[in-house]
Amino acid sequence: MAKIIGGITTSHIPAIGVAMDKGLENEPYYRDLFAIYPPIREWLTEEKPDIAVLFYNDHGLEMFLDKKPTYAIGCAPEYENADEGWGIKPIPPVTGETELSWHIVNHLIENDFDPTVCQDIKVDHGATVPLTLLWPNFTYQGVKVIPVSINCERHPMPKPSRSYAFGKAIGEAIRSWENDAKVVVLGTGGLSHQLDGPRAGILNDEFDNWCMDKMVSDPEAICQYSNVELVEKGGAQMVEIAMWLAMRGCIKGEVEERLRNYVSPISNTAVGVQLLIPKD
């Protein structure tokens, strides 16, 4: 059976992608943030996952306000990217994993989730920035990727508890797949930030670190909050923790926090990075 070897949380803010494109990782503004990624890259190089299940949110590239699925899963053999206006350089296509994608879709539908199935979809910075952060120099092409999109832009959005349960169901699907593949799950986005409106620039370091603690010890504690409460605590884009909860839901049982970093702010965003390893 397939095995989930770990989970990684990381930001996907466009400014990070632009900084990598321009070689600014060692500039004072970015240095503390980028310092955490080499050890995670070393872990990935050592473990050599075959597949990455990547939870992200589409920012209007393929799923705009007129068509906004709550949950969508890519089942394509390949994913091209497109720049939505942030100036991030195009990257080579991302390789898909169709067999596990369809296995996950069938498992979800049999267990009362109804995702939108995408057989032809481009991915935006929500997916491409994490991939280039974790597998620089286009080495992500050696890993098959399953992009899973969660609505974090248009109300009504899924409850945090629902996204956690969604991740649990995907984790069950992965573990039931009759293949010896090694799978890493990626939760992208966040943490606290708001990009527009009267509260633009809001950050909540205390709540962010509480969420990172609970991501390890008690993820269900985060699920007690509604999306409105998350917005009140951490700004409009705090709801992106849905991707973190889905990632954590995939991992059964207790986890060890192998690496952790928190930098605030980067591009008006609180950036948290964790590497979580299953104890079982």
mmCIF file of N, CA and C in Angstrom, residues 155-253:
data_model
loop_
_atom_site.group_PDB
_atom_site.id
_atom_site.type_symbol
_atom_site.label_atom_id
_atom_site.label_comp_id
_atom_site.label_asym_id
_atom_site.label_seq_id
_atom_site.Cartn_x
_atom_site.Cartn_y
_atom_site.Cartn_z
ATOM 1 N N HIS A 155 -17.282 33.318 -0.402
ATOM 2 C CA HIS A 155 -18.236 32.729 0.545
ATOM 3 C C HIS A 155 -19.446 32.182 -0.219
ATOM 4 N N PRO A 156 -20.000 31.055 0.255
ATOM 5 C CA PRO A 156 -19.602 30.311 1.460
ATOM 6 C C PRO A 156 -18.401 29.407 1.192
ATOM 7 N N MET A 157 -17.509 29.363 2.174
ATOM 8 C CA MET A 157 -16.320 28.514 2.111
ATOM 9 C C MET A 157 -16.532 27.307 3.013
ATOM 10 N N PRO A 158 -15.797 26.220 2.778
ATOM 11 C CA PRO A 158 -15.945 25.063 3.667
ATOM 12 C C PRO A 158 -15.481 25.381 5.067
ATOM 13 N N LYS A 159 -16.176 24.831 6.042
ATOM 14 C CA LYS A 159 -15.766 25.010 7.436
ATOM 15 C C LYS A 159 -14.388 24.399 7.658
ATOM 16 N N PRO A 160 -13.596 24.942 8.587
ATOM 17 C CA PRO A 160 -12.308 24.315 8.900
ATOM 18 C C PRO A 160 -12.446 22.836 9.231
ATOM 19 N N SER A 161 -13.478 22.480 9.975
ATOM 20 C CA SER A 161 -13.660 21.076 10.341
ATOM 21 C C SER A 161 -13.939 20.214 9.115
ATOM 22 N N ARG A 162 -14.602 20.785 8.120
ATOM 23 C CA ARG A 162 -14.901 20.043 6.898
ATOM 24 C C ARG A 162 -13.631 19.791 6.089
ATOM 25 N N SER A 163 -12.754 20.796 6.017
ATOM 26 C CA SER A 163 -11.496 20.610 5.295
ATOM 27 C C SER A 163 -10.596 19.600 6.001
ATOM 28 N N TYR A 164 -10.639 19.585 7.323
ATOM 29 C CA TYR A 164 -9.876 18.585 8.077
ATOM 30 C C TYR A 164 -10.411 17.182 7.777
ATOM 31 N N ALA A 165 -11.743 17.043 7.759
ATOM 32 C CA ALA A 165 -12.351 15.751 7.438
ATOM 33 C C ALA A 165 -12.059 15.351 5.985
ATOM 34 N N PHE A 166 -12.051 16.333 5.099
ATOM 35 C CA PHE A 166 -11.698 16.099 3.694
ATOM 36 C C PHE A 166 -10.294 15.522 3.586
ATOM 37 N N GLY A 167 -9.357 16.117 4.325
ATOM 38 C CA GLY A 167 -7.995 15.602 4.342
ATOM 39 C C GLY A 167 -7.918 14.190 4.901
ATOM 40 N N LYS A 168 -8.700 13.924 5.951
ATOM 41 C CA LYS A 168 -8.730 12.571 6.503
ATOM 42 C C LYS A 168 -9.158 11.555 5.458
ATOM 43 N N ALA A 169 -10.184 11.897 4.687
ATOM 44 C CA ALA A 169 -10.677 10.979 3.661
ATOM 45 C C ALA A 169 -9.629 10.763 2.568
ATOM 46 N N ILE A 170 -8.901 11.807 2.212
ATOM 47 C CA ILE A 170 -7.839 11.653 1.214
ATOM 48 C C ILE A 170 -6.710 10.793 1.768
ATOM 49 N N GLY A 171 -6.376 10.986 3.035
ATOM 50 C CA GLY A 171 -5.363 10.143 3.656
ATOM 51 C C GLY A 171 -5.751 8.673 3.630
ATOM 52 N N GLU A 172 -7.019 8.390 3.915
ATOM 53 C CA GLU A 172 -7.507 7.013 3.863
ATOM 54 C C GLU A 172 -7.378 6.454 2.447
ATOM 55 N N ALA A 173 -7.700 7.290 1.477
ATOM 56 C CA ALA A 173 -7.607 6.851 0.080
ATOM 57 C C ALA A 173 -6.164 6.521 -0.288
ATOM 58 N N ILE A 174 -5.237 7.375 0.118
ATOM 59 C CA ILE A 174 -3.826 7.135 -0.196
ATOM 60 C C ILE A 174 -3.363 5.818 0.416
ATOM 61 N N ARG A 175 -3.696 5.621 1.685
ATOM 62 C CA ARG A 175 -3.237 4.398 2.386
ATOM 63 C C ARG A 175 -3.896 3.141 1.848
ATOM 64 N N SER A 176 -5.013 3.280 1.140
ATOM 65 C CA SER A 176 -5.682 2.088 0.592
ATOM 66 C C SER A 176 -5.280 1.808 -0.849
ATOM 67 N N TRP A 177 -4.427 2.665 -1.412
ATOM 68 C CA TRP A 177 -4.001 2.477 -2.801
ATOM 69 C C TRP A 177 -2.970 1.364 -2.879
ATOM 70 N N GLU A 178 -3.217 0.382 -3.735
ATOM 71 C CA GLU A 178 -2.346 -0.782 -3.837
ATOM 72 C C GLU A 178 -1.132 -0.464 -4.697
ATOM 73 N N ASN A 179 -0.234 0.283 -4.086
ATOM 74 C CA ASN A 179 0.992 0.710 -4.745
ATOM 75 C C ASN A 179 1.965 1.052 -3.628
ATOM 76 N N ASP A 180 3.237 0.775 -3.814
ATOM 77 C CA ASP A 180 4.212 1.023 -2.752
ATOM 78 C C ASP A 180 4.790 2.442 -2.808
ATOM 79 N N ALA A 181 4.068 3.365 -3.416
ATOM 80 C CA ALA A 181 4.545 4.736 -3.580
ATOM 81 C C ALA A 181 4.690 5.442 -2.230
ATOM 82 N N LYS A 182 5.671 6.327 -2.166
ATOM 83 C CA LYS A 182 5.870 7.197 -1.012
ATOM 84 C C LYS A 182 5.254 8.557 -1.337
ATOM 85 N N VAL A 183 4.401 9.030 -0.434
ATOM 86 C CA VAL A 183 3.626 10.240 -0.687
ATOM 87 C C VAL A 183 3.938 11.287 0.379
ATOM 88 N N VAL A 184 4.158 12.522 -0.056
ATOM 89 C CA VAL A 184 4.272 13.653 0.856
ATOM 90 C C VAL A 184 3.066 14.557 0.613
ATOM 91 N N VAL A 185 2.502 15.110 1.689
ATOM 92 C CA VAL A 185 1.330 15.982 1.562
ATOM 93 C C VAL A 185 1.738 17.407 1.924
ATOM 94 N N LEU A 186 1.278 18.371 1.133
ATOM 95 C CA LEU A 186 1.688 19.761 1.276
ATOM 96 C C LEU A 186 0.477 20.642 1.568
ATOM 97 N N GLY A 187 0.551 21.377 2.671
ATOM 98 C CA GLY A 187 -0.476 22.353 3.012
ATOM 99 C C GLY A 187 0.079 23.750 2.805
ATOM 100 N N THR A 188 -0.486 24.502 1.883
ATOM 101 C CA THR A 188 0.108 25.777 1.496
ATOM 102 C C THR A 188 -0.774 26.953 1.932
ATOM 103 N N GLY A 189 -0.177 28.157 1.913
ATOM 104 C CA GLY A 189 -0.918 29.365 2.230
ATOM 105 C C GLY A 189 -0.669 29.861 3.642
ATOM 106 N N GLY A 190 -1.302 31.008 3.945
ATOM 107 C CA GLY A 190 -1.288 31.568 5.288
ATOM 108 C C GLY A 190 0.088 31.906 5.832
ATOM 109 N N LEU A 191 0.119 32.301 7.039
ATOM 110 C CA LEU A 191 -0.955 32.243 8.034
ATOM 111 C C LEU A 191 -1.769 33.562 8.033
ATOM 112 N N SER A 192 -1.752 34.304 9.153
ATOM 113 C CA SER A 192 -2.582 35.494 9.236
ATOM 114 C C SER A 192 -2.146 36.538 8.212
ATOM 115 N N HIS A 193 -3.105 37.082 7.501
ATOM 116 C CA HIS A 193 -2.869 38.209 6.614
ATOM 117 C C HIS A 193 -4.174 38.666 5.986
ATOM 118 N N GLN A 194 -4.191 39.933 5.613
ATOM 119 C CA GLN A 194 -5.301 40.499 4.858
ATOM 120 C C GLN A 194 -4.714 41.505 3.887
ATOM 121 N N LEU A 195 -5.076 41.357 2.630
ATOM 122 C CA LEU A 195 -4.417 42.118 1.571
ATOM 123 C C LEU A 195 -5.160 43.384 1.164
ATOM 124 N N ASP A 196 -6.404 43.539 1.597
ATOM 125 C CA ASP A 196 -7.149 44.728 1.192
ATOM 126 C C ASP A 196 -8.164 45.106 2.267
ATOM 127 N N GLY A 197 -8.812 46.242 2.052
ATOM 128 C CA GLY A 197 -9.830 46.689 2.983
ATOM 129 C C GLY A 197 -9.259 47.417 4.186
ATOM 130 N N PRO A 198 -10.129 47.869 5.090
ATOM 131 C CA PRO A 198 -9.695 48.653 6.255
ATOM 132 C C PRO A 198 -8.715 47.912 7.174
ATOM 133 N N ARG A 199 -8.754 46.577 7.184
ATOM 134 C CA ARG A 199 -7.875 45.808 8.070
ATOM 135 C C ARG A 199 -6.658 45.261 7.323
ATOM 136 N N ALA A 200 -6.384 45.780 6.146
ATOM 137 C CA ALA A 200 -5.229 45.314 5.385
ATOM 138 C C ALA A 200 -3.962 45.436 6.220
ATOM 139 N N GLY A 201 -3.162 44.370 6.210
ATOM 140 C CA GLY A 201 -1.917 44.355 6.971
ATOM 141 C C GLY A 201 -2.029 43.741 8.348
ATOM 142 N N ILE A 202 -3.236 43.302 8.749
ATOM 143 C CA ILE A 202 -3.396 42.710 10.079
ATOM 144 C C ILE A 202 -2.580 41.424 10.186
ATOM 145 N N LEU A 203 -1.921 41.241 11.327
ATOM 146 C CA LEU A 203 -1.185 40.019 11.643
ATOM 147 C C LEU A 203 -1.486 39.639 13.076
ATOM 148 N N ASN A 204 -1.398 38.352 13.376
ATOM 149 C CA ASN A 204 -1.670 37.880 14.725
ATOM 150 C C ASN A 204 -0.666 36.785 15.064
ATOM 151 N N ASP A 205 0.532 37.207 15.493
ATOM 152 C CA ASP A 205 1.609 36.244 15.768
ATOM 153 C C ASP A 205 1.212 35.225 16.821
ATOM 154 N N GLU A 206 0.523 35.682 17.860
ATOM 155 C CA GLU A 206 0.148 34.770 18.949
ATOM 156 C C GLU A 206 -0.777 33.664 18.447
ATOM 157 N N PHE A 207 -1.783 34.028 17.675
ATOM 158 C CA PHE A 207 -2.716 33.027 17.157
ATOM 159 C C PHE A 207 -2.037 32.119 16.137
ATOM 160 N N ASP A 208 -1.187 32.684 15.292
ATOM 161 C CA ASP A 208 -0.460 31.868 14.316
ATOM 162 C C ASP A 208 0.353 30.782 14.999
ATOM 163 N N ASN A 209 1.095 31.158 16.024
ATOM 164 C CA ASN A 209 1.930 30.173 16.713
ATOM 165 C C ASN A 209 1.093 29.161 17.473
ATOM 166 N N TRP A 210 -0.047 29.593 17.988
ATOM 167 C CA TRP A 210 -0.973 28.637 18.616
ATOM 168 C C TRP A 210 -1.438 27.616 17.575
ATOM 169 N N CYS A 211 -1.776 28.088 16.380
ATOM 170 C CA CYS A 211 -2.212 27.176 15.326
ATOM 171 C C CYS A 211 -1.101 26.194 14.946
ATOM 172 N N MET A 212 0.138 26.677 14.888
ATOM 173 C CA MET A 212 1.247 25.786 14.551
ATOM 174 C C MET A 212 1.461 24.750 15.650
ATOM 175 N N ASP A 213 1.304 25.161 16.892
ATOM 176 C CA ASP A 213 1.393 24.197 18.001
ATOM 177 C C ASP A 213 0.316 23.129 17.867
ATOM 178 N N LYS A 214 -0.923 23.572 17.616
ATOM 179 C CA LYS A 214 -2.052 22.642 17.546
ATOM 180 C C LYS A 214 -1.992 21.766 16.304
ATOM 181 N N MET A 215 -1.353 22.254 15.251
ATOM 182 C CA MET A 215 -1.190 21.438 14.053
ATOM 183 C C MET A 215 -0.427 20.162 14.389
ATOM 184 N N VAL A 216 0.420 20.236 15.392
ATOM 185 C CA VAL A 216 1.188 19.076 15.840
ATOM 186 C C VAL A 216 0.391 18.250 16.838
ATOM 187 N N SER A 217 -0.122 18.905 17.868
ATOM 188 C CA SER A 217 -0.654 18.179 19.027
ATOM 189 C C SER A 217 -2.159 17.957 19.006
ATOM 190 N N ASP A 218 -2.913 18.871 18.388
ATOM 191 C CA ASP A 218 -4.373 18.787 18.490
ATOM 192 C C ASP A 218 -5.034 19.582 17.365
ATOM 193 N N PRO A 219 -4.949 19.117 16.124
ATOM 194 C CA PRO A 219 -5.513 19.894 15.011
ATOM 195 C C PRO A 219 -7.010 20.144 15.138
ATOM 196 N N GLU A 220 -7.708 19.261 15.830
ATOM 197 C CA GLU A 220 -9.151 19.456 15.981
ATOM 198 C C GLU A 220 -9.471 20.706 16.785
ATOM 199 N N ALA A 221 -8.516 21.193 17.580
ATOM 200 C CA ALA A 221 -8.747 22.431 18.329
ATOM 201 C C ALA A 221 -8.923 23.611 17.383
ATOM 202 N N ILE A 222 -8.221 23.599 16.254
ATOM 203 C CA ILE A 222 -8.372 24.673 15.269
ATOM 204 C C ILE A 222 -9.740 24.586 14.615
ATOM 205 N N CYS A 223 -10.262 23.372 14.502
ATOM 206 C CA CYS A 223 -11.547 23.159 13.832
ATOM 207 C C CYS A 223 -12.723 23.731 14.609
ATOM 208 N N GLN A 224 -12.516 24.133 15.855
ATOM 209 C CA GLN A 224 -13.607 24.723 16.633
ATOM 210 C C GLN A 224 -13.987 26.096 16.098
ATOM 211 N N TYR A 225 -13.078 26.728 15.342
ATOM 212 C CA TYR A 225 -13.337 28.078 14.846
ATOM 213 C C TYR A 225 -14.135 28.033 13.546
ATOM 214 N N SER A 226 -15.016 29.011 13.396
ATOM 215 C CA SER A 226 -15.689 29.213 12.123
ATOM 216 C C SER A 226 -14.791 30.063 11.230
ATOM 217 N N ASN A 227 -15.138 30.150 9.947
ATOM 218 C CA ASN A 227 -14.364 31.006 9.059
ATOM 219 C C ASN A 227 -14.466 32.477 9.471
ATOM 220 N N VAL A 228 -15.626 32.892 9.933
ATOM 221 C CA VAL A 228 -15.785 34.272 10.394
ATOM 222 C C VAL A 228 -14.861 34.549 11.574
ATOM 223 N N GLU A 229 -14.765 33.603 12.486
ATOM 224 C CA GLU A 229 -13.881 33.778 13.643
ATOM 225 C C GLU A 229 -12.414 33.806 13.221
ATOM 226 N N LEU A 230 -12.068 33.006 12.230
ATOM 227 C CA LEU A 230 -10.692 33.029 11.727
ATOM 228 C C LEU A 230 -10.374 34.384 11.105
ATOM 229 N N VAL A 231 -11.319 34.924 10.337
ATOM 230 C CA VAL A 231 -11.118 36.241 9.737
ATOM 231 C C VAL A 231 -10.952 37.301 10.825
ATOM 232 N N GLU A 232 -11.757 37.227 11.866
ATOM 233 C CA GLU A 232 -11.650 38.187 12.970
ATOM 234 C C GLU A 232 -10.277 38.110 13.626
ATOM 235 N N LYS A 233 -9.764 36.911 13.781
ATOM 236 C CA LYS A 233 -8.492 36.730 14.481
ATOM 237 C C LYS A 233 -7.280 37.035 13.611
ATOM 238 N N GLY A 234 -7.340 36.669 12.335
ATOM 239 C CA GLY A 234 -6.128 36.752 11.521
ATOM 240 C C GLY A 234 -6.288 37.373 10.158
ATOM 241 N N GLY A 235 -7.401 38.055 9.897
ATOM 242 C CA GLY A 235 -7.581 38.685 8.603
ATOM 243 C C GLY A 235 -8.289 37.795 7.597
ATOM 244 N N ALA A 236 -8.669 38.396 6.476
ATOM 245 C CA ALA A 236 -9.499 37.704 5.489
ATOM 246 C C ALA A 236 -8.841 36.446 4.941
ATOM 247 N N GLN A 237 -7.511 36.472 4.812
ATOM 248 C CA GLN A 237 -6.821 35.319 4.223
ATOM 249 C C GLN A 237 -6.368 34.283 5.265
ATOM 250 N N MET A 238 -6.739 34.477 6.517
ATOM 251 C CA MET A 238 -6.448 33.461 7.534
ATOM 252 C C MET A 238 -7.177 32.154 7.216
ATOM 253 N N VAL A 239 -8.246 32.254 6.411
ATOM 254 C CA VAL A 239 -8.999 31.048 6.063
ATOM 255 C C VAL A 239 -8.160 30.058 5.270
ATOM 256 N N GLU A 240 -7.004 30.496 4.761
ATOM 257 C CA GLU A 240 -6.134 29.579 4.027
ATOM 258 C C GLU A 240 -5.575 28.464 4.904
ATOM 259 N N ILE A 241 -5.795 28.556 6.191
ATOM 260 C CA ILE A 241 -5.373 27.449 7.057
ATOM 261 C C ILE A 241 -6.151 26.179 6.716
ATOM 262 N N ALA A 242 -7.205 26.315 5.902
ATOM 263 C CA ALA A 242 -7.933 25.133 5.427
ATOM 264 C C ALA A 242 -6.999 24.146 4.745
ATOM 265 N N MET A 243 -6.012 24.656 3.987
ATOM 266 C CA MET A 243 -5.078 23.756 3.303
ATOM 267 C C MET A 243 -4.173 23.041 4.300
ATOM 268 N N TRP A 244 -3.800 23.743 5.362
ATOM 269 C CA TRP A 244 -2.994 23.116 6.414
ATOM 270 C C TRP A 244 -3.795 22.004 7.099
ATOM 271 N N LEU A 245 -5.049 22.290 7.395
ATOM 272 C CA LEU A 245 -5.882 21.297 8.078
ATOM 273 C C LEU A 245 -6.113 20.067 7.202
ATOM 274 N N ALA A 246 -6.304 20.288 5.899
ATOM 275 C CA ALA A 246 -6.463 19.145 4.996
ATOM 276 C C ALA A 246 -5.196 18.305 4.966
ATOM 277 N N MET A 247 -4.039 18.976 4.903
ATOM 278 C CA MET A 247 -2.762 18.252 4.936
ATOM 279 C C MET A 247 -2.641 17.436 6.222
ATOM 280 N N ARG A 248 -2.933 18.083 7.352
ATOM 281 C CA ARG A 248 -2.784 17.386 8.648
ATOM 282 C C ARG A 248 -3.786 16.253 8.785
ATOM 283 N N GLY A 249 -4.975 16.440 8.195
ATOM 284 C CA GLY A 249 -5.963 15.373 8.231
ATOM 285 C C GLY A 249 -5.499 14.130 7.497
ATOM 286 N N CYS A 250 -4.678 14.304 6.480
ATOM 287 C CA CYS A 250 -4.162 13.145 5.731
ATOM 288 C C CYS A 250 -3.306 12.234 6.605
ATOM 289 N N ILE A 251 -2.619 12.828 7.587
ATOM 290 C CA ILE A 251 -1.662 12.062 8.392
ATOM 291 C C ILE A 251 -2.376 11.470 9.604
ATOM 292 N N LYS A 252 -2.402 10.172 9.666
ATOM 293 C CA LYS A 252 -3.110 9.480 10.733
ATOM 294 C C LYS A 252 -2.279 9.450 12.012
ATOM 295 N N GLY A 253 -2.916 9.764 13.138
ATOM 296 C CA GLY A 253 -2.252 9.636 14.426
ATOM 297 C C GLY A 253 -1.326 10.785 14.755
#
